[in-house]
Amino acid sequence: MYTKGSVRYEPLPLPDRVRLPDDQALAAAQVFRADLARRHSVRDFVADPVPEAVIAECIAAAGLAPSGANHQPWHFCLIGDPAMKARIRDAAEEEERAFYDGGAGDEWLAALEPIGTGVSKPHLTTAPWLIVIFAQRYGVTEDGTRYKNYYVPESVGIATGFLIAALHRAGLVCLTHTPNPMKFLNDLCGRPASEKPVMILPVGHPAPDATVPSVAKRKKPLEQILTVFRQGAGDGAAPG
């Protein structure tokens, strides 16, 4: 975290060192992948309460993500107030009506059709919690001096991935929701103009009759998302 004039490079011995034998490393990677395969984006929630402490721990895990220059350019607002959730839903649905009534091109709407999305966003009021993720475009020191943050989209994206994985490990489901524009969220959450809202995560437990679109289970196989350049590939050898 950047603090003017008080941080300098000071190397520390690696405080945590984890090295597994190859077979255990493979097994651990397989277990983690299998666990993430059980994660689903859910639109059908029940209003059952979730302890605030559980969500707070997940957000704390997100805060451990690496970031450009370690500036940690993110802020998370956790919203459980019904009135605030209703305002967010009203604003999001207004934008969605404009989107589906001509704001989006035919190609975009065709791409969304298998997902089954629409104007109505009941998950924004049914889910017990909404997490609004803000990206800090720049920071301000204690004396009001503005400083630049680096690799903000990448850093916030990594932290969001940490958060989604942590919520899944806690037995919860969520949905990545990105209404546009979302400037009203700054006023609603009391966040400064230096921050940009980038995502809303409704969080809770799935409804008994919750469904997911069948297309969501179609993931690209490993051979389509991985190219390996083994030793010697730099000498003209083909990737494996």
Short mmCIF file of C-alpha atoms in Angstrom, two decimals:
data_model
loop_
_atom_site.label_atom_id
_atom_site.label_comp_id
_atom_site.label_asym_id
_atom_site.label_seq_id
_atom_site.Cartn_x
_atom_site.Cartn_y
_atom_site.Cartn_z
CA MET A 1 0.00 0.00 0.00
CA TYR A 2 1.43 3.35 -1.04
CA THR A 3 2.15 5.89 1.70
CA LYS A 4 4.06 9.00 0.70
CA GLY A 5 7.66 9.06 1.86
CA SER A 6 7.45 6.08 4.21
CA VAL A 7 7.98 3.03 2.01
CA ARG A 8 11.27 1.88 0.55
CA TYR A 9 12.60 -1.40 -0.74
CA GLU A 10 13.56 -3.71 2.10
CA PRO A 11 13.98 -7.39 1.21
CA LEU A 12 12.72 -9.98 3.69
CA PRO A 13 13.46 -13.69 3.76
CA LEU A 14 10.55 -15.50 2.12
CA PRO A 15 8.15 -15.75 5.08
CA ASP A 16 6.08 -18.68 3.80
CA ARG A 17 7.59 -21.46 1.78
CA VAL A 18 5.47 -24.29 0.43
CA ARG A 19 6.99 -26.89 -1.84
CA LEU A 20 5.28 -30.21 -2.45
CA PRO A 21 6.66 -33.36 -4.03
CA ASP A 22 5.61 -33.56 -7.67
CA ASP A 23 2.94 -36.19 -7.08
CA GLN A 24 1.40 -34.21 -4.22
CA ALA A 25 1.54 -31.01 -6.27
CA LEU A 26 -0.36 -32.69 -9.09
CA ALA A 27 -2.92 -34.14 -6.68
CA ALA A 28 -3.44 -30.75 -5.03
CA ALA A 29 -3.88 -29.06 -8.42
CA GLN A 30 -6.40 -31.70 -9.47
CA VAL A 31 -8.39 -31.30 -6.26
CA PHE A 32 -8.48 -27.54 -6.66
CA ARG A 33 -9.57 -27.77 -10.30
CA ALA A 34 -12.29 -30.27 -9.40
CA ASP A 35 -13.52 -27.95 -6.65
CA LEU A 36 -13.67 -24.98 -9.02
CA ALA A 37 -15.57 -27.14 -11.52
CA ARG A 38 -18.37 -27.19 -8.93
CA ARG A 39 -18.54 -23.38 -8.90
CA HIS A 40 -21.50 -21.93 -10.79
CA SER A 41 -22.77 -18.44 -11.49
CA VAL A 42 -26.28 -18.36 -10.02
CA ARG A 43 -29.20 -16.00 -10.61
CA ASP A 44 -31.69 -17.73 -8.32
CA PHE A 45 -31.04 -16.95 -4.66
CA VAL A 46 -32.84 -17.48 -1.38
CA ALA A 47 -33.00 -14.66 1.16
CA ASP A 48 -31.48 -16.84 3.89
CA PRO A 49 -29.04 -14.72 5.90
CA VAL A 50 -25.29 -15.19 5.60
CA PRO A 51 -23.11 -13.98 8.49
CA GLU A 52 -21.31 -10.76 7.68
CA ALA A 53 -18.11 -12.23 9.12
CA VAL A 54 -18.07 -14.92 6.42
CA ILE A 55 -18.21 -12.36 3.61
CA ALA A 56 -15.66 -10.16 5.37
CA GLU A 57 -13.19 -13.06 5.48
CA CYS A 58 -13.68 -13.65 1.75
CA ILE A 59 -13.03 -9.97 1.04
CA ALA A 60 -9.95 -10.12 3.26
CA ALA A 61 -8.73 -12.99 1.07
CA ALA A 62 -9.31 -10.85 -2.02
CA GLY A 63 -7.20 -8.15 -0.41
CA LEU A 64 -4.21 -10.53 -0.46
CA ALA A 65 -4.07 -10.44 -4.26
CA PRO A 66 -0.94 -9.12 -5.98
CA SER A 67 -1.22 -5.67 -7.52
CA GLY A 68 0.76 -3.16 -9.54
CA ALA A 69 3.45 -1.61 -7.28
CA ASN A 70 1.50 -3.15 -4.38
CA HIS A 71 -0.88 -0.15 -4.44
CA GLN A 72 -3.89 -2.44 -3.95
CA PRO A 73 -6.18 -0.23 -6.07
CA TRP A 74 -9.52 -1.64 -4.95
CA HIS A 75 -12.31 -1.07 -2.50
CA PHE A 76 -15.23 -3.35 -1.66
CA CYS A 77 -18.61 -2.14 -0.40
CA LEU A 78 -20.73 -4.80 1.28
CA ILE A 79 -24.43 -4.00 1.10
CA GLY A 80 -27.13 -5.78 3.06
CA ASP A 81 -29.55 -2.87 3.47
CA PRO A 82 -32.79 -3.67 1.59
CA ALA A 83 -33.39 -0.05 0.57
CA MET A 84 -29.92 0.26 -0.95
CA LYS A 85 -30.32 -3.05 -2.77
CA ALA A 86 -33.67 -1.88 -4.16
CA ARG A 87 -32.11 1.32 -5.49
CA ILE A 88 -29.37 -0.67 -7.16
CA ARG A 89 -31.89 -3.02 -8.74
CA ASP A 90 -34.06 -0.14 -10.02
CA ALA A 91 -31.06 1.60 -11.58
CA ALA A 92 -29.68 -1.63 -13.07
CA GLU A 93 -33.01 -2.61 -14.60
CA GLU A 94 -33.42 0.86 -16.11
CA GLU A 95 -30.09 0.42 -17.87
CA GLU A 96 -30.99 -3.10 -18.91
CA ARG A 97 -34.23 -1.92 -20.54
CA ALA A 98 -32.23 0.53 -22.66
CA PHE A 99 -29.77 -2.24 -23.49
CA TYR A 100 -32.39 -4.76 -24.62
CA ASP A 101 -34.53 -2.12 -26.37
CA GLY A 102 -31.87 -1.27 -28.90
CA GLY A 103 -28.76 -0.25 -27.01
CA ALA A 104 -27.10 -3.56 -27.81
CA GLY A 105 -26.42 -4.80 -31.30
CA ASP A 106 -28.00 -7.95 -32.70
CA GLU A 107 -24.72 -9.87 -32.45
CA TRP A 108 -24.39 -9.11 -28.73
CA LEU A 109 -27.98 -10.07 -28.01
CA ALA A 110 -27.53 -13.30 -29.96
CA ALA A 111 -24.45 -14.11 -27.88
CA LEU A 112 -26.43 -13.59 -24.67
CA GLU A 113 -29.45 -15.64 -25.74
CA PRO A 114 -28.05 -19.03 -24.57
CA ILE A 115 -27.32 -17.49 -21.16
CA GLY A 116 -30.98 -16.61 -20.61
CA THR A 117 -30.44 -13.07 -19.30
CA GLY A 118 -33.08 -10.35 -19.42
CA VAL A 119 -34.21 -7.04 -17.98
CA SER A 120 -35.46 -8.35 -14.64
CA LYS A 121 -32.75 -8.63 -11.95
CA PRO A 122 -34.44 -10.10 -8.84
CA HIS A 123 -31.11 -11.45 -7.60
CA LEU A 124 -30.10 -7.89 -6.72
CA THR A 125 -32.74 -7.74 -4.00
CA THR A 126 -33.15 -11.41 -3.09
CA ALA A 127 -29.49 -12.18 -2.37
CA PRO A 128 -28.69 -11.26 1.25
CA TRP A 129 -25.53 -9.38 0.25
CA LEU A 130 -24.27 -7.33 -2.67
CA ILE A 131 -20.55 -6.68 -2.98
CA VAL A 132 -19.77 -3.62 -5.09
CA ILE A 133 -16.18 -3.67 -6.36
CA PHE A 134 -14.51 -0.33 -7.02
CA ALA A 135 -11.28 0.24 -8.93
CA GLN A 136 -9.16 3.11 -7.64
CA ARG A 137 -7.92 4.97 -10.70
CA TYR A 138 -5.59 7.03 -8.55
CA GLY A 139 -4.84 7.40 -4.86
CA VAL A 140 -4.51 10.34 -2.50
CA THR A 141 -1.94 10.57 0.30
CA GLU A 142 -2.63 11.86 3.80
CA ASP A 143 -1.75 15.41 2.73
CA GLY A 144 -4.03 15.30 -0.30
CA THR A 145 -1.35 14.64 -2.93
CA ARG A 146 -2.60 12.54 -5.82
CA TYR A 147 -0.52 9.56 -6.93
CA LYS A 148 -0.88 7.16 -9.82
CA ASN A 149 -1.97 3.54 -9.50
CA TYR A 150 -0.57 1.00 -11.94
CA TYR A 151 -2.15 -1.92 -13.80
CA VAL A 152 -5.48 -1.12 -12.17
CA PRO A 153 -7.78 -3.33 -14.34
CA GLU A 154 -5.38 -6.26 -14.06
CA SER A 155 -4.97 -5.85 -10.30
CA VAL A 156 -8.69 -5.54 -9.62
CA GLY A 157 -9.37 -8.50 -11.91
CA ILE A 158 -6.97 -10.69 -9.93
CA ALA A 159 -8.53 -9.60 -6.62
CA THR A 160 -12.00 -10.32 -7.97
CA GLY A 161 -10.89 -13.81 -8.96
CA PHE A 162 -9.56 -14.37 -5.45
CA LEU A 163 -12.90 -13.17 -4.05
CA ILE A 164 -15.02 -15.44 -6.24
CA ALA A 165 -12.87 -18.45 -5.34
CA ALA A 166 -13.06 -17.58 -1.64
CA LEU A 167 -16.85 -17.26 -1.75
CA HIS A 168 -17.05 -20.67 -3.40
CA ARG A 169 -14.81 -22.22 -0.76
CA ALA A 170 -17.17 -20.76 1.87
CA GLY A 171 -20.08 -22.66 0.31
CA LEU A 172 -21.66 -19.59 -1.26
CA VAL A 173 -22.67 -18.68 -4.79
CA CYS A 174 -22.43 -15.39 -6.60
CA LEU A 175 -23.05 -13.76 -9.95
CA THR A 176 -20.82 -11.31 -11.82
CA HIS A 177 -23.09 -8.39 -12.68
CA THR A 178 -21.81 -5.40 -14.64
CA PRO A 179 -24.53 -2.83 -15.39
CA ASN A 180 -23.30 0.13 -17.38
CA PRO A 181 -23.06 2.96 -16.52
CA MET A 182 -22.72 2.51 -12.77
CA LYS A 183 -21.72 6.00 -11.63
CA PHE A 184 -24.73 6.14 -9.32
CA LEU A 185 -22.94 3.61 -7.12
CA ASN A 186 -20.33 6.19 -6.10
CA ASP A 187 -23.00 8.41 -4.57
CA LEU A 188 -24.93 5.51 -3.11
CA CYS A 189 -21.85 4.06 -1.43
CA GLY A 190 -20.15 7.35 -0.58
CA ARG A 191 -17.09 6.60 -2.67
CA PRO A 192 -14.85 9.32 -4.19
CA ALA A 193 -14.64 10.26 -7.85
CA SER A 194 -11.20 8.60 -8.01
CA GLU A 195 -12.92 5.21 -7.85
CA LYS A 196 -14.82 3.50 -10.62
CA PRO A 197 -17.43 0.82 -9.87
CA VAL A 198 -16.65 -2.18 -12.04
CA MET A 199 -18.81 -5.02 -10.77
CA ILE A 200 -21.61 -6.06 -8.44
CA LEU A 201 -21.51 -9.53 -6.91
CA PRO A 202 -24.82 -10.74 -5.44
CA VAL A 203 -23.82 -13.33 -2.84
CA GLY A 204 -25.78 -15.93 -0.91
CA HIS A 205 -27.20 -19.43 -1.16
CA PRO A 206 -28.92 -20.85 -4.24
CA ALA A 207 -32.68 -21.31 -4.32
CA PRO A 208 -33.95 -24.91 -4.22
CA ASP A 209 -35.10 -24.55 -7.83
CA ALA A 210 -31.99 -22.68 -9.02
CA THR A 211 -30.89 -23.42 -12.56
CA VAL A 212 -27.87 -22.65 -14.70
CA PRO A 213 -27.84 -22.41 -18.51
CA SER A 214 -26.62 -25.64 -20.05
CA VAL A 215 -24.13 -23.71 -22.15
CA ALA A 216 -22.38 -22.63 -18.94
CA LYS A 217 -21.11 -26.19 -18.50
CA ARG A 218 -19.37 -26.10 -21.87
CA LYS A 219 -15.80 -25.08 -21.11
CA LYS A 220 -12.98 -25.03 -23.60
CA PRO A 221 -10.77 -28.12 -23.21
CA LEU A 222 -7.22 -27.70 -22.00
CA GLU A 223 -5.72 -28.17 -25.44
CA GLN A 224 -7.63 -25.11 -26.67
CA ILE A 225 -6.47 -22.78 -23.89
CA LEU A 226 -2.90 -23.98 -23.38
CA THR A 227 0.21 -23.81 -25.54
CA VAL A 228 3.40 -25.27 -24.07
CA PHE A 229 6.90 -24.36 -25.24
CA ARG A 230 9.15 -27.02 -23.77
CA GLN A 231 12.90 -26.84 -23.50
CA GLY A 232 14.39 -26.34 -26.92
CA ALA A 233 11.32 -24.62 -28.39
CA GLY A 234 13.32 -21.40 -28.71
CA ASP A 235 15.58 -23.19 -31.19
CA GLY A 236 12.75 -23.70 -33.64
CA ALA A 237 11.09 -26.71 -32.07
CA ALA A 238 7.32 -26.85 -32.34
CA PRO A 239 5.29 -26.24 -29.19
CA GLY A 240 3.97 -29.31 -27.43
#
